[in-house]
Coordinates of C-alpha atoms in Angstrom, one line a residue:
M909 CA 0.0 0.0 0.0
T910 CA 1.4 3.4 -1.0
P911 CA 1.3 6.3 1.5
N912 CA -1.5 7.9 -0.4
Q913 CA -3.8 4.9 -0.4
L914 CA -6.6 4.4 2.2
P915 CA -5.7 1.7 4.7
V916 CA -6.8 -2.0 4.6
A917 CA -7.9 -3.6 7.8
G918 CA -5.8 -6.6 9.0
R919 CA -7.2 -10.0 9.8
A920 CA -7.6 -9.3 13.5
A921 CA -9.5 -6.1 12.8
V922 CA -11.8 -7.9 10.4
R923 CA -12.5 -10.6 12.9
R924 CA -13.4 -8.0 15.6
A925 CA -15.6 -6.2 13.1
L926 CA -17.4 -9.4 12.2
L927 CA -17.9 -10.2 15.9
R928 CA -19.3 -6.7 16.4
L929 CA -21.8 -7.1 13.6
V930 CA -22.9 -10.5 14.9
L931 CA -23.4 -9.3 18.4
A932 CA -25.4 -6.3 17.1
D933 CA -28.1 -8.8 16.0
R934 CA -27.3 -11.7 18.2
G935 CA -31.0 -12.7 18.6
A936 CA -31.5 -13.4 14.9
F937 CA -28.1 -15.1 14.6
A938 CA -28.8 -17.4 17.5
A939 CA -32.3 -18.3 16.2
A940 CA -30.9 -19.1 12.7
L941 CA -28.2 -21.2 14.3
L942 CA -30.7 -23.1 16.4
L943 CA -33.0 -23.8 13.4
N944 CA -30.1 -24.9 11.3
A945 CA -29.1 -27.3 14.1
L946 CA -32.6 -28.8 14.2
A947 CA -32.8 -29.1 10.4
A948 CA -29.4 -30.8 10.4
G949 CA -30.6 -33.2 13.1
A950 CA -33.7 -34.0 11.1
G951 CA -31.6 -34.7 8.1
L952 CA -29.5 -37.3 9.9
A953 CA -32.5 -39.5 10.3
G954 CA -32.7 -40.5 6.6
P955 CA -29.4 -42.4 6.2
W956 CA -29.8 -44.0 9.6
L957 CA -33.3 -45.2 8.7
V958 CA -32.0 -46.6 5.3
G959 CA -29.5 -48.6 7.3
R960 CA -32.3 -50.0 9.5
I961 CA -34.3 -50.9 6.4
V962 CA -31.3 -52.9 5.0
D963 CA -31.0 -54.7 8.4
A964 CA -34.8 -55.3 8.4
V965 CA -34.7 -56.9 5.0
R966 CA -31.7 -59.1 5.9
A967 CA -33.5 -60.2 9.0
G968 CA -36.6 -61.2 7.0
R969 CA -39.0 -58.7 8.5
G970 CA -42.1 -58.0 6.5
V971 CA -43.1 -55.2 4.2
G972 CA -45.0 -53.4 6.9
A973 CA -41.7 -52.7 8.9
V974 CA -40.1 -51.3 5.7
D975 CA -43.1 -49.1 5.0
R976 CA -43.1 -47.7 8.5
L977 CA -39.4 -46.9 8.3
A978 CA -40.0 -45.3 4.9
L979 CA -42.8 -43.2 6.3
W980 CA -40.5 -41.9 9.0
I981 CA -37.9 -41.0 6.3
L982 CA -40.6 -39.0 4.5
L983 CA -41.7 -37.2 7.7
C984 CA -38.1 -36.4 8.7
A985 CA -37.3 -35.0 5.2
L986 CA -40.4 -32.8 5.4
L987 CA -39.4 -31.5 8.8
Q988 CA -35.9 -30.8 7.6
L989 CA -37.3 -28.8 4.7
L990 CA -39.5 -26.7 6.9
L991 CA -36.7 -26.0 9.5
A992 CA -34.1 -25.3 6.8
R993 CA -36.5 -22.9 5.0
S994 CA -37.1 -21.0 8.3
A995 CA -33.4 -20.9 9.1
R996 CA -32.6 -19.5 5.6
Y997 CA -35.3 -16.9 6.0
L998 CA -33.9 -15.7 9.4
G999 CA -30.4 -15.8 7.9
H1000 CA -31.3 -13.6 5.0
R1001 CA -33.0 -11.1 7.4
F1002 CA -29.9 -11.1 9.5
G1003 CA -27.8 -10.5 6.4
E1004 CA -29.9 -7.6 5.2
R1005 CA -29.8 -5.9 8.5
T1006 CA -26.1 -6.4 8.9
L1007 CA -25.5 -5.1 5.4
A1008 CA -27.5 -1.9 6.3
R1009 CA -25.1 -1.4 9.3
V1010 CA -22.1 -1.9 7.1
R1011 CA -23.3 0.7 4.6
E1012 CA -24.2 3.2 7.3
E1013 CA -20.8 2.8 9.0
F1014 CA -19.1 3.2 5.6
V1015 CA -21.0 6.5 4.9
D1016 CA -20.3 7.8 8.4
R1017 CA -16.6 7.0 8.1
A1018 CA -16.3 8.4 4.6
L1019 CA -17.9 11.7 5.6
A1020 CA -15.6 11.9 8.6
L1021 CA -12.5 11.6 6.4
P1022 CA -10.5 14.9 6.1
A1023 CA -10.6 16.3 2.6
S1024 CA -6.9 16.1 2.2
V1025 CA -7.0 12.3 2.9
V1026 CA -9.6 11.8 0.2
E1027 CA -7.8 13.9 -2.3
R1028 CA -4.5 12.1 -1.8
A1029 CA -6.1 8.7 -2.0
G1030 CA -8.2 9.6 -5.0
T1031 CA -11.9 9.3 -5.3
G1032 CA -11.6 6.2 -7.4
D1033 CA -10.4 4.1 -4.4
L1034 CA -13.2 5.5 -2.1
T1035 CA -15.8 5.0 -4.9
A1036 CA -14.7 1.4 -5.5
R1037 CA -14.9 0.6 -1.8
G1038 CA -18.3 2.1 -1.4
T1039 CA -19.7 0.3 -4.5
S1040 CA -18.1 -2.9 -5.6
D1041 CA -16.6 -3.8 -2.3
V1042 CA -19.7 -3.1 -0.3
G1043 CA -21.7 -4.9 -2.9
T1044 CA -19.5 -8.0 -2.6
V1045 CA -19.9 -7.9 1.2
G1046 CA -23.6 -7.5 0.7
T1047 CA -23.8 -10.6 -1.6
T1048 CA -22.0 -12.6 1.0
L1049 CA -24.2 -11.5 3.9
R1050 CA -27.4 -12.1 1.9
D1051 CA -26.5 -15.4 0.2
A1052 CA -23.1 -16.9 1.2
G1053 CA -23.5 -16.2 5.0
P1054 CA -26.8 -18.0 5.5
E1055 CA -25.8 -20.8 3.2
L1056 CA -22.5 -21.3 4.9
L1057 CA -24.2 -21.4 8.3
V1058 CA -26.6 -24.1 7.1
C1059 CA -24.0 -26.2 5.5
S1060 CA -21.5 -26.0 8.3
V1061 CA -24.1 -27.2 10.8
Q1062 CA -25.1 -30.0 8.5
A1063 CA -21.5 -31.1 7.8
L1064 CA -20.8 -31.1 11.6
F1065 CA -23.8 -33.2 12.4
V1066 CA -23.2 -35.7 9.6
M1067 CA -19.6 -36.3 10.6
A1068 CA -20.7 -36.7 14.2
A1069 CA -23.3 -39.3 13.1
V1070 CA -20.6 -41.3 11.3
F1071 CA -18.5 -41.4 14.5
A1072 CA -21.6 -42.4 16.5
L1073 CA -22.3 -45.3 14.1
D1074 CA -18.7 -46.6 14.2
P1075 CA -15.6 -44.6 15.5
V1076 CA -13.3 -46.5 13.2
L1077 CA -15.3 -45.7 10.1
G1078 CA -15.6 -42.1 11.3
A1079 CA -11.8 -41.8 11.6
C1080 CA -11.5 -43.3 8.1
G1081 CA -13.8 -40.7 6.7
V1082 CA -11.9 -37.9 8.4
L1083 CA -8.6 -39.2 7.1
G1084 CA -10.1 -39.5 3.6
L1085 CA -10.7 -35.7 3.7
A1086 CA -7.0 -35.0 4.0
P1087 CA -6.6 -34.1 0.3
V1088 CA -9.5 -31.6 0.7
W1089 CA -7.7 -30.0 3.7
L1090 CA -4.4 -29.8 1.8
A1091 CA -6.0 -28.1 -1.2
L1092 CA -7.9 -25.7 1.1
R1093 CA -4.7 -24.8 3.0
W1094 CA -2.9 -24.2 -0.3
Y1095 CA -5.7 -21.9 -1.5
L1096 CA -6.2 -19.9 1.7
R1097 CA -2.5 -19.1 2.0
R1098 CA -2.7 -17.3 -1.3
A1099 CA -6.3 -16.1 -1.8
R1100 CA -6.5 -13.1 0.6
D1101 CA -3.5 -11.4 -0.9
G1102 CA -4.8 -12.2 -4.4
Y1103 CA -8.2 -10.7 -3.8
L1104 CA -6.7 -7.6 -2.1
A1105 CA -4.5 -7.0 -5.1
E1106 CA -7.6 -7.4 -7.3
G1107 CA -9.5 -4.9 -5.3
E1108 CA -6.6 -2.4 -5.4
T1109 CA -6.3 -2.7 -9.1
T1110 CA -10.0 -2.2 -9.5
S1111 CA -9.7 1.0 -7.5
G1112 CA -6.9 2.0 -9.9
V1113 CA -9.2 1.5 -12.9
A1114 CA -11.9 3.5 -11.2
E1115 CA -9.5 6.3 -10.3
I1116 CA -8.3 6.6 -13.9
V1117 CA -11.9 6.7 -15.3
T1118 CA -13.2 9.2 -12.7
A1119 CA -10.2 11.5 -13.1
T1120 CA -10.3 11.4 -16.9
V1121 CA -14.1 12.1 -16.9
A1122 CA -13.7 15.0 -14.4
G1123 CA -10.9 16.6 -16.3
A1124 CA -12.2 15.8 -19.8
R1125 CA -12.0 19.4 -21.0
T1126 CA -8.5 19.8 -19.7
V1127 CA -7.5 16.5 -21.4
E1128 CA -8.9 17.8 -24.7
A1129 CA -7.4 21.3 -24.3
F1130 CA -3.9 19.9 -23.7
R1131 CA -4.3 17.0 -26.1
L1132 CA -3.6 14.4 -23.4
Q1133 CA -5.9 11.8 -24.9
E1134 CA -3.1 9.4 -25.7
Q1135 CA -1.6 9.7 -22.2
R1136 CA -4.9 9.0 -20.5
I1137 CA -5.6 6.1 -22.9
T1138 CA -2.1 4.6 -22.0
A1139 CA -2.7 5.1 -18.3
G1140 CA -6.1 3.4 -18.7
R1141 CA -4.6 0.5 -20.5
Q1142 CA -1.9 0.1 -17.9
A1143 CA -4.5 0.1 -15.1
L1144 CA -6.7 -2.4 -17.0
E1145 CA -3.7 -4.7 -17.6
A1146 CA -2.8 -4.6 -13.9
N1147 CA -6.4 -5.5 -13.1
R1148 CA -6.4 -8.3 -15.7
K1149 CA -3.3 -9.9 -14.2
A1150 CA -4.7 -9.7 -10.7
R1151 CA -8.0 -11.3 -11.8
F1152 CA -6.2 -14.0 -13.8
Y1153 CA -4.2 -14.8 -10.6
T1154 CA -7.3 -15.4 -8.6
L1155 CA -8.8 -17.4 -11.5
Y1156 CA -5.7 -19.6 -11.5
L1157 CA -6.2 -20.2 -7.7
R1158 CA -9.8 -21.4 -8.4
T1159 CA -8.8 -23.6 -11.3
V1160 CA -6.4 -25.5 -9.0
F1161 CA -8.5 -25.5 -5.9
F1162 CA -11.9 -26.7 -7.2
P1163 CA -10.7 -29.7 -9.4
A1164 CA -8.5 -30.9 -6.5
V1165 CA -11.5 -30.8 -4.2
E1166 CA -13.9 -32.5 -6.6
V1167 CA -11.5 -35.4 -7.1
S1168 CA -11.1 -35.8 -3.3
Y1169 CA -14.8 -36.2 -2.6
S1170 CA -14.9 -39.9 -3.5
V1171 CA -12.0 -40.8 -1.2
P1172 CA -13.9 -40.9 2.1
V1173 CA -16.8 -43.0 0.7
A1174 CA -14.5 -45.4 -1.0
G1175 CA -12.4 -45.7 2.2
V1176 CA -15.4 -46.5 4.4
L1177 CA -16.7 -49.1 2.0
L1178 CA -13.3 -50.8 1.7
L1179 CA -12.6 -50.7 5.4
G1180 CA -16.1 -51.8 6.4
G1181 CA -15.7 -54.8 4.2
L1182 CA -12.3 -55.7 5.6
L1183 CA -13.5 -55.4 9.2
H1184 CA -16.7 -57.3 8.4
S1185 CA -18.8 -54.5 10.0
G1186 CA -22.6 -54.8 9.9
V1187 CA -23.9 -54.1 6.4
G1188 CA -26.5 -51.7 7.7
V1189 CA -23.8 -49.7 9.6
V1190 CA -21.5 -49.6 6.5
V1191 CA -24.4 -48.5 4.2
S1192 CA -25.5 -45.8 6.7
A1193 CA -21.9 -44.6 7.1
A1194 CA -21.4 -44.5 3.3
L1195 CA -24.7 -42.6 2.8
Y1196 CA -23.7 -40.1 5.5
L1197 CA -20.4 -39.5 3.9
R1198 CA -22.1 -39.2 0.5
Q1199 CA -24.5 -36.8 2.1
F1200 CA -21.5 -35.0 3.6
T1201 CA -20.2 -34.1 0.2
E1202 CA -23.1 -31.8 -0.6
P1203 CA -22.7 -29.4 2.4
L1204 CA -18.9 -29.7 2.1
D1205 CA -19.1 -28.7 -1.6
Q1206 CA -21.2 -25.7 -0.7
I1207 CA -18.8 -24.8 2.2
L1208 CA -15.8 -24.9 -0.1
M1209 CA -17.7 -22.9 -2.8
R1210 CA -18.6 -20.3 -0.2
V1211 CA -15.0 -20.3 1.2
E1212 CA -13.9 -19.1 -2.2
Q1213 CA -16.5 -16.4 -2.1
L1214 CA -15.6 -15.5 1.5
Q1215 CA -12.0 -14.8 0.4
A1216 CA -13.2 -12.2 -2.1
S1217 CA -15.7 -10.9 0.4
G1218 CA -13.1 -10.9 3.2
A1219 CA -10.7 -8.8 1.1
S1220 CA -13.6 -6.4 0.2
F1221 CA -14.6 -6.2 3.9
A1222 CA -11.0 -5.5 4.9
R1223 CA -11.0 -2.6 2.4
V1224 CA -14.4 -1.3 3.7
E1225 CA -13.4 -1.7 7.3
G1226 CA -10.0 0.0 6.5
L1227 CA -11.7 3.4 6.6
A1228 CA -11.9 3.0 10.4
Q1229 CA -8.1 3.2 10.4
A1230 CA -7.8 6.2 8.1
P1231 CA -6.2 9.3 9.5
R1232 CA -8.6 11.6 11.3
T1233 CA -8.5 15.4 11.7
A1234 CA -8.4 15.2 15.4
P1235 CA -7.7 12.5 18.0
D1236 CA -10.5 10.5 19.5
G1237 CA -10.3 12.6 22.6
G1238 CA -11.5 15.6 20.7
S1239 CA -9.9 18.9 19.9
P1240 CA -9.8 22.1 22.0
I1241 CA -12.2 24.9 21.2
P1242 CA -10.6 28.1 19.8
A1243 CA -10.4 30.9 22.3
D1244 CA -11.5 33.5 19.7
D1245 CA -11.8 34.1 15.9
R1246 CA -8.3 35.4 15.2
I1247 CA -6.3 33.5 12.6
D1248 CA -2.5 33.5 12.7
V1249 CA -0.1 32.1 10.1
R1250 CA 3.5 31.8 11.3
G1251 CA 6.4 30.7 9.2
V1252 CA 4.3 28.5 7.0
R1253 CA 6.0 26.3 4.4
F1254 CA 4.2 23.8 2.3
A1255 CA 5.0 21.5 -0.6
Y1256 CA 2.9 19.0 -2.4
E1257 CA 4.2 15.4 -2.6
R1258 CA 4.7 15.5 -6.4
G1259 CA 6.0 19.1 -6.7
G1260 CA 8.3 21.7 -5.3
E1261 CA 7.7 24.1 -2.4
V1262 CA 4.6 26.2 -2.9
L1263 CA 4.6 28.4 0.2
R1264 CA 7.9 29.8 1.6
G1265 CA 7.7 31.3 5.0
V1266 CA 4.3 33.0 5.0
D1267 CA 3.4 35.1 8.0
L1268 CA -0.1 36.6 8.3
T1269 CA -2.6 37.6 10.9
V1270 CA -6.3 37.8 9.9
R1271 CA -8.3 39.9 12.4
P1272 CA -11.8 38.9 13.4
G1273 CA -14.4 40.6 11.3
E1274 CA -12.1 42.0 8.6
R1275 CA -12.4 41.6 4.8
L1276 CA -9.1 40.3 3.4
A1277 CA -8.4 39.9 -0.3
V1278 CA -5.5 37.7 -1.4
V1279 CA -4.3 38.6 -4.9
G1280 CA -1.4 37.6 -7.1
P1281 CA -0.5 35.9 -10.4
S1282 CA -1.3 32.3 -11.1
G1283 CA 0.9 29.8 -9.3
A1284 CA 1.7 32.3 -6.5
G1285 CA 0.3 30.0 -3.8
K1286 CA -3.1 31.7 -3.2
T1287 CA -5.2 28.6 -3.4
T1288 CA -2.7 26.6 -1.3
L1289 CA -2.9 29.3 1.4
S1290 CA -6.7 29.1 1.3
R1291 CA -6.6 25.4 1.8
L1292 CA -4.3 25.7 4.8
L1293 CA -6.5 28.5 6.3
A1294 CA -9.5 26.2 5.9
G1295 CA -7.8 23.2 7.5
V1296 CA -7.9 21.1 4.4
D1297 CA -4.1 20.6 4.5
A1298 CA -1.6 21.0 7.3
P1299 CA 1.5 23.1 6.8
G1300 CA 4.8 21.2 6.3
S1301 CA 6.4 23.6 8.8
G1302 CA 5.1 26.6 10.8
T1303 CA 1.6 27.0 12.2
V1304 CA -1.9 28.0 11.1
T1305 CA -4.1 28.6 14.1
V1306 CA -7.5 30.0 14.9
G1307 CA -7.9 31.2 18.5
G1308 CA -4.6 29.6 19.3
V1309 CA -5.6 26.1 18.1
P1310 CA -4.2 24.5 14.9
I1311 CA -6.9 24.6 12.3
A1312 CA -5.9 21.3 10.7
G1313 CA -6.3 19.6 14.1
L1314 CA -10.0 20.6 14.6
E1315 CA -12.7 18.0 14.5
P1316 CA -14.9 18.4 11.4
E1317 CA -17.9 19.5 13.4
V1318 CA -15.9 22.2 15.1
L1319 CA -14.0 23.2 12.0
R1320 CA -17.2 23.8 10.0
R1321 CA -18.4 26.3 12.6
Q1322 CA -15.1 28.1 12.5
V1323 CA -13.9 28.3 8.9
V1324 CA -15.6 27.3 5.6
L1325 CA -13.8 27.2 2.2
V1326 CA -16.0 27.9 -0.9
T1327 CA -14.5 27.2 -4.3
Q1328 CA -15.8 27.3 -7.8
E1329 CA -16.4 23.5 -7.7
H1330 CA -19.8 22.7 -6.3
H1331 CA -22.1 19.7 -6.1
V1332 CA -25.9 19.5 -6.3
F1333 CA -27.0 16.5 -4.4
L1334 CA -29.8 14.3 -5.7
G1335 CA -32.9 15.4 -3.8
T1336 CA -35.0 18.4 -3.2
V1337 CA -33.9 22.0 -2.8
R1338 CA -34.7 21.7 0.9
D1339 CA -32.5 18.5 1.1
N1340 CA -29.6 20.3 -0.5
L1341 CA -29.8 23.2 2.0
L1342 CA -30.5 21.3 5.2
I1343 CA -27.1 19.6 4.8
A1344 CA -25.5 22.8 6.2
E1345 CA -28.1 23.3 9.1
P1346 CA -30.5 20.4 9.7
A1347 CA -32.5 22.5 12.2
A1348 CA -33.2 25.3 9.7
S1349 CA -36.8 26.4 9.1
D1350 CA -38.3 27.1 5.7
A1351 CA -38.0 30.8 6.5
D1352 CA -34.3 30.4 7.2
L1353 CA -33.9 28.6 3.9
W1354 CA -35.7 31.3 1.9
S1355 CA -33.6 33.9 3.7
A1356 CA -30.4 32.2 2.8
L1357 CA -31.5 31.8 -0.8
A1358 CA -32.4 35.5 -1.0
A1359 CA -29.0 36.4 0.4
V1360 CA -27.3 34.9 -2.6
G1361 CA -29.9 35.9 -5.2
A1362 CA -31.2 32.4 -5.8
D1363 CA -34.8 32.8 -4.3
G1364 CA -36.1 34.0 -7.7
W1365 CA -35.4 30.9 -9.8
I1366 CA -36.2 28.6 -6.9
R1367 CA -39.7 30.1 -6.5
G1368 CA -40.1 29.5 -10.2
L1369 CA -39.6 25.8 -9.9
P1370 CA -42.7 23.5 -9.5
G1371 CA -42.8 22.8 -5.8
G1372 CA -40.3 25.5 -4.7
L1373 CA -38.2 24.0 -1.9
D1374 CA -39.7 20.6 -2.7
A1375 CA -38.5 20.7 -6.3
V1376 CA -36.2 17.7 -7.1
L1377 CA -32.7 18.6 -8.3
G1378 CA -30.1 16.5 -10.0
A1379 CA -30.5 13.3 -12.1
G1380 CA -34.1 12.6 -12.8
G1381 CA -35.1 16.1 -11.6
R1382 CA -34.4 19.7 -12.5
A1383 CA -30.9 20.2 -14.0
T1384 CA -28.9 23.2 -12.6
D1385 CA -26.2 25.1 -14.4
G1386 CA -22.9 26.2 -12.9
S1387 CA -24.1 29.5 -11.5
Q1388 CA -27.2 28.0 -9.9
A1389 CA -25.1 25.2 -8.3
Q1390 CA -22.8 27.9 -7.0
Q1391 CA -25.6 29.9 -5.5
L1392 CA -26.9 26.8 -3.7
A1393 CA -23.4 26.3 -2.2
L1394 CA -23.2 29.9 -1.1
A1395 CA -26.7 29.5 0.5
R1396 CA -25.4 26.5 2.4
V1397 CA -22.5 28.7 3.7
V1398 CA -25.0 31.3 4.9
L1399 CA -26.9 28.6 6.8
A1400 CA -23.7 27.1 8.3
D1401 CA -22.9 30.5 9.7
P1402 CA -19.1 30.2 10.2
H1403 CA -17.2 33.1 11.7
T1404 CA -14.7 32.9 8.8
L1405 CA -15.5 32.5 5.2
I1406 CA -12.8 31.8 2.5
L1407 CA -13.9 32.4 -1.1
D1408 CA -11.5 30.9 -3.7
E1409 CA -13.0 31.9 -7.0
A1410 CA -16.4 31.2 -5.4
T1411 CA -18.2 33.4 -7.9
A1412 CA -16.1 32.6 -11.0
L1413 CA -19.0 30.8 -12.7
L1414 CA -21.5 33.6 -12.1
D1415 CA -22.0 36.3 -14.6
P1416 CA -20.5 39.7 -13.5
A1417 CA -23.9 41.2 -12.4
T1418 CA -24.9 38.1 -10.4
A1419 CA -21.5 37.7 -8.9
R1420 CA -21.4 41.3 -7.8
H1421 CA -24.9 40.9 -6.3
A1422 CA -23.9 37.7 -4.5
E1423 CA -20.8 39.3 -3.0
R1424 CA -22.7 42.3 -1.8
A1425 CA -25.4 40.0 -0.3
L1426 CA -22.8 37.9 1.5
A1427 CA -21.1 41.0 2.8
A1428 CA -24.4 42.1 4.3
V1429 CA -25.4 38.8 5.7
L1430 CA -22.0 38.0 7.2
A1431 CA -21.5 41.4 8.8
G1432 CA -19.1 41.1 11.7
R1433 CA -17.6 38.0 10.3
T1434 CA -14.2 37.4 8.7
V1435 CA -14.1 37.1 4.9
I1436 CA -11.0 36.0 3.1
A1437 CA -11.4 36.2 -0.7
I1438 CA -8.9 34.8 -3.2
A1439 CA -9.5 37.7 -5.6
H1440 CA -9.2 37.4 -9.4
R1441 CA -11.6 40.3 -10.0
L1442 CA -9.8 43.2 -8.4
H1443 CA -13.0 45.0 -7.5
T1444 CA -13.1 42.5 -4.6
A1445 CA -9.7 43.7 -3.5
H1446 CA -10.9 47.3 -3.8
D1447 CA -13.8 46.6 -1.4
A1448 CA -11.6 44.7 1.1
D1449 CA -10.3 46.1 4.4
R1450 CA -6.8 44.8 3.5
V1451 CA -5.1 43.3 0.5
A1452 CA -2.4 40.5 0.7
V1453 CA -0.2 40.1 -2.4
M1454 CA 1.3 36.7 -3.0
E1455 CA 4.3 36.2 -5.3
G1456 CA 6.3 33.0 -5.8
G1457 CA 4.9 31.5 -2.6
R1458 CA 5.7 34.5 -0.4
L1459 CA 3.6 37.3 1.0
T1460 CA 5.2 40.4 -0.5
E1461 CA 2.7 43.2 0.2
L1462 CA 0.0 43.8 2.8
G1463 CA -2.1 46.8 3.3
T1464 CA -5.3 48.7 2.2
H1465 CA -6.1 49.2 -1.5
E1466 CA -5.1 52.8 -1.3
E1467 CA -1.9 52.1 0.5
L1468 CA -0.7 49.5 -2.0
V1469 CA -1.7 51.6 -5.1
A1470 CA 0.2 54.5 -3.7
A1471 CA 3.3 52.3 -3.0
G1472 CA 3.6 51.5 -6.7
G1473 CA 4.5 47.9 -6.2
A1474 CA 3.2 44.6 -7.5
Y1475 CA -0.4 45.3 -6.5
A1476 CA -0.3 48.7 -8.2
A1477 CA 0.8 47.0 -11.4
L1478 CA -2.0 44.5 -11.2
W1479 CA -4.5 47.2 -10.6
A1480 CA -3.3 49.2 -13.5
T1481 CA -3.3 46.2 -15.8
W1482 CA -6.9 45.3 -14.7
H1483 CA -8.0 48.8 -15.6
G1484 CA -6.1 48.7 -18.9
D1485 CA -3.6 51.3 -17.9
T1486 CA -0.1 50.2 -18.9
T1487 CA 1.7 53.4 -17.8
V1488 CA 2.0 52.4 -14.2

């Protein structure tokens, strides 16, 4: 696993998680286990009664005795059918409820992941774990789990019945299963790593696809089609090799097991003849062992499925071990709203240093504009101020507390970063807004929409706040999605708001209106704007100028224009005046 990948849970952690899930619904599990035991017990009667029929015929007893024994066989088979059906029903209910818990835990853990962890790991890995891996676990819980429980109990009872008939024949049957045990041991030593590699390469394919789709316009603009195709082929080739390896394991394992099934039955018949055991006992033992092959075959089939599911569950459960923003004990509450940046340096893993010794203090309630040429480090600084990333050296604090160490719930009430990339969730307008403040009333929602100039088009939708957005509903353009995001910010009510091109997709008139509305609604709060339209800098209390990863100028608009430095040159260029 590379440092950027999400962790995978170890065997011990997976066992603990499975035990936790079983204990969470222990009543249904115990009931299913009991019914399986009763069904297996009823199934044992058939071979034993067949043996008694053989003995009755040899003893010269009449047809009536045989008919009575045959009737008991029929009744026991019917009882086994009813008990097994009830056991499977309970097992499937247990599986569905357990799958629901797995899905809910995954969503909770995914939402608790810091944004920096998700970005470094890639959305492909997280998507693959939340879809294919959870789906594999679900299939096992619904189908393989109940079936494995039934067959395990049946196999245990059948083998116990053989020992009860004749311990020597029972020992012969167990020894005859040695080839099965050796094949299973060979398979299990290799399967988990094989399926983990398969899941990892599946995540790689998903990452390539999602990244290419998300950056399709960039790929076209820079003519990167061949590079992306090559990367996709490499990911698919790695996935193909991983899948072929697990296929190779199955092609060795299953034929070896199938051949081994006849060994215990042949051994019992041969040994029974040599020892001159009772014919009825030998017949019953042989029938038991023949009956044993069916649950054993199902168990081994499910064991193969469990290897894939176990690897998937290890990847799903691995989210519990992912880095968290704050330790389990919680994070301290900031003393005030003052933000201090001291000696901050930062470098991305695949690039050079982006920030080089930045010092900055943002006073509570002020409007700060951060300007500078592309690549100057403005966006990186905004991510550090919002706690998305932690500085490589130096400190970024709010109220004396490191921002990157705050718990997500605390952080969202302190600092919110709004970029030009926004998402409209599938659901109603109300659903999209209540994400920020679940307790908000409809009046609060309309007030937030009005603050960002979105109330007009929302009122024009059929149903208003109940109008469905996203796939299958009302499609939204970039500016409308951005307005919804800004409305969520208003509802979240943070004391510091960081705008990184937050109005880039809005037309100038709408953007100007939204910025004025936000300024009015967030009166008394801190606003840090990564400014590309310099009218934002003109309206700010102070302007910070970034160049080459350093903070080179800091002051009011008038002070910096009068100083004749980098900001004055930007301002003159923006106004079309090249004489400055």
